[in-house]
Amino acid sequence: MSIRTYGDEVLRRPAMEVDAIDRRVKDECTKMVEEMLRANGVGIAAPQVGISKRIFILDVDERFQVLINPEIVEVSEDAEEIDEACLSLPGISGPVVRKKWVRVRGLDLDGRPVEVEGEGLLARAIQHEMDHLDGILFIDHLSPARRSSLLKELRRQERAEA
Ligand code: NI
C-alpha cells in the first residue's frame, strides 16, 4: 500500500460509513498510520491509501487520534487563509481559507465516541481530512487560475521524477 496521488479516482469518490470496527478496519488503520509516518504527514484519510471508508487519522503536535465516521459538529465564525499541502499532491501548496476553530466527533478504534477540538494547524488538518472523505482536495478551494497553475507545477515535478 502506498499513498494515492492526484488522478487516482479513489480520491474523488465519497467514502462510505464504517458499520463495524472489525479486525480488517483495525489493520487498515495500522497501514494508514505507517504511511502517514513514512510521509511525515500531520494527517491522513483512508481514501489516500485506496480505502474508500470514512476514517482519518490526525497527528498534530501532541495530538494523535483515529477518527471513524467523523462529523464536524461546531465551527468558529472566524476563518483564516494559510498555505496548505497534501500527501496526495506532492510538492505543491496553496492558500486555503478554513475555519479557525472546529470540533469534530467520531469513534475511536474501540468504537467509543471521541471529540477533538482545536485551532490553528489542528483545525486545518481536521477540515482538510474531512474534505478527503467527500472526494474534495485542497486545490478545489482555490481560484481556477491558481489551481491550473499548481496542477501544471505538479505535472512538471512528476515529469522531473520520472
Ligand atoms: Ni490531503
Coordinates of N, CA and C in Angstrom, one line a residue, residues 5 11 15 23 32 43 53 58 62 65 74 76 79 89-90 95 97 111 114-115 119 125 128 131 135-136 150 161:
T5 N -2.1 9.3 -5.4 CA -1.9 10.7 -5.8 C -2.9 11.2 -6.8
L11 N -9.6 9.1 -4.8 CA -9.5 10.4 -4.1 C -10.8 11.2 -4.4
A15 N -16.5 8.7 0.4 CA -16.2 7.5 1.2 C -17.4 7.0 1.9
R23 N -11.5 -6.4 12.8 CA -10.1 -6.7 12.6 C -9.6 -6.0 11.3
M32 N -2.6 2.9 7.6 CA -2.7 4.4 7.4 C -1.6 5.1 8.2
G43 N -1.6 14.3 9.0 CA -2.9 13.6 9.0 C -3.0 12.8 7.7
K53 N -13.4 4.5 2.9 CA -14.1 4.5 4.1 C -13.9 5.8 4.9
L58 N -5.2 11.9 12.7 CA -4.5 13.2 13.0 C -3.3 12.9 13.8
E62 N 0.9 17.3 19.9 CA 0.9 16.1 20.8 C -0.4 15.3 20.6
Q65 N -4.9 10.9 17.0 CA -6.2 10.4 17.1 C -6.7 9.7 15.8
E74 N -19.1 21.6 15.2 CA -19.1 23.0 15.6 C -17.9 23.7 14.9
S76 N -15.9 27.8 14.3 CA -15.9 29.2 14.6 C -16.4 30.0 13.4
A79 N -12.4 32.8 10.1 CA -11.7 32.0 9.2 C -10.3 32.6 8.9
L89 N -0.9 15.3 -3.2 CA -0.5 16.3 -4.2 C 1.0 16.8 -3.9
P90 N 1.9 15.8 -4.1 CA 3.3 16.1 -3.6 C 3.9 17.3 -4.3
P95 N -2.9 28.6 -0.9 CA -3.6 29.3 0.3 C -5.1 28.9 0.3
V97 N -8.7 29.0 2.6 CA -9.5 29.6 3.7 C -10.2 28.5 4.4
G111 N -14.4 1.9 19.2 CA -15.9 2.1 19.0 C -16.4 3.1 20.0
V114 N -15.6 9.9 20.5 CA -14.4 10.8 20.8 C -14.6 12.1 20.1
E115 N -14.2 13.2 20.8 CA -14.3 14.5 20.2 C -12.9 15.1 20.2
E119 N -7.6 24.7 17.3 CA -7.5 25.8 16.3 C -6.2 25.6 15.6
A125 N -6.1 20.7 9.7 CA -5.9 19.3 9.4 C -7.3 18.6 9.4
H128 N -9.3 19.6 6.4 CA -8.6 19.0 5.2 C -8.9 17.5 5.1
D131 N -12.6 16.8 4.2 CA -12.8 17.0 2.7 C -12.4 15.7 2.0
G135 N -14.3 13.4 -1.2 CA -13.7 13.4 -2.5 C -13.2 14.8 -2.9
I136 N -13.0 15.7 -1.9 CA -12.5 17.1 -2.1 C -11.0 17.2 -1.8
L150 N -1.0 25.4 -10.3 CA -0.5 24.4 -9.4 C -0.5 23.0 -10.0
E161 N 10.6 13.7 -11.9 CA 10.9 12.5 -11.1 C 10.9 11.2 -12.0

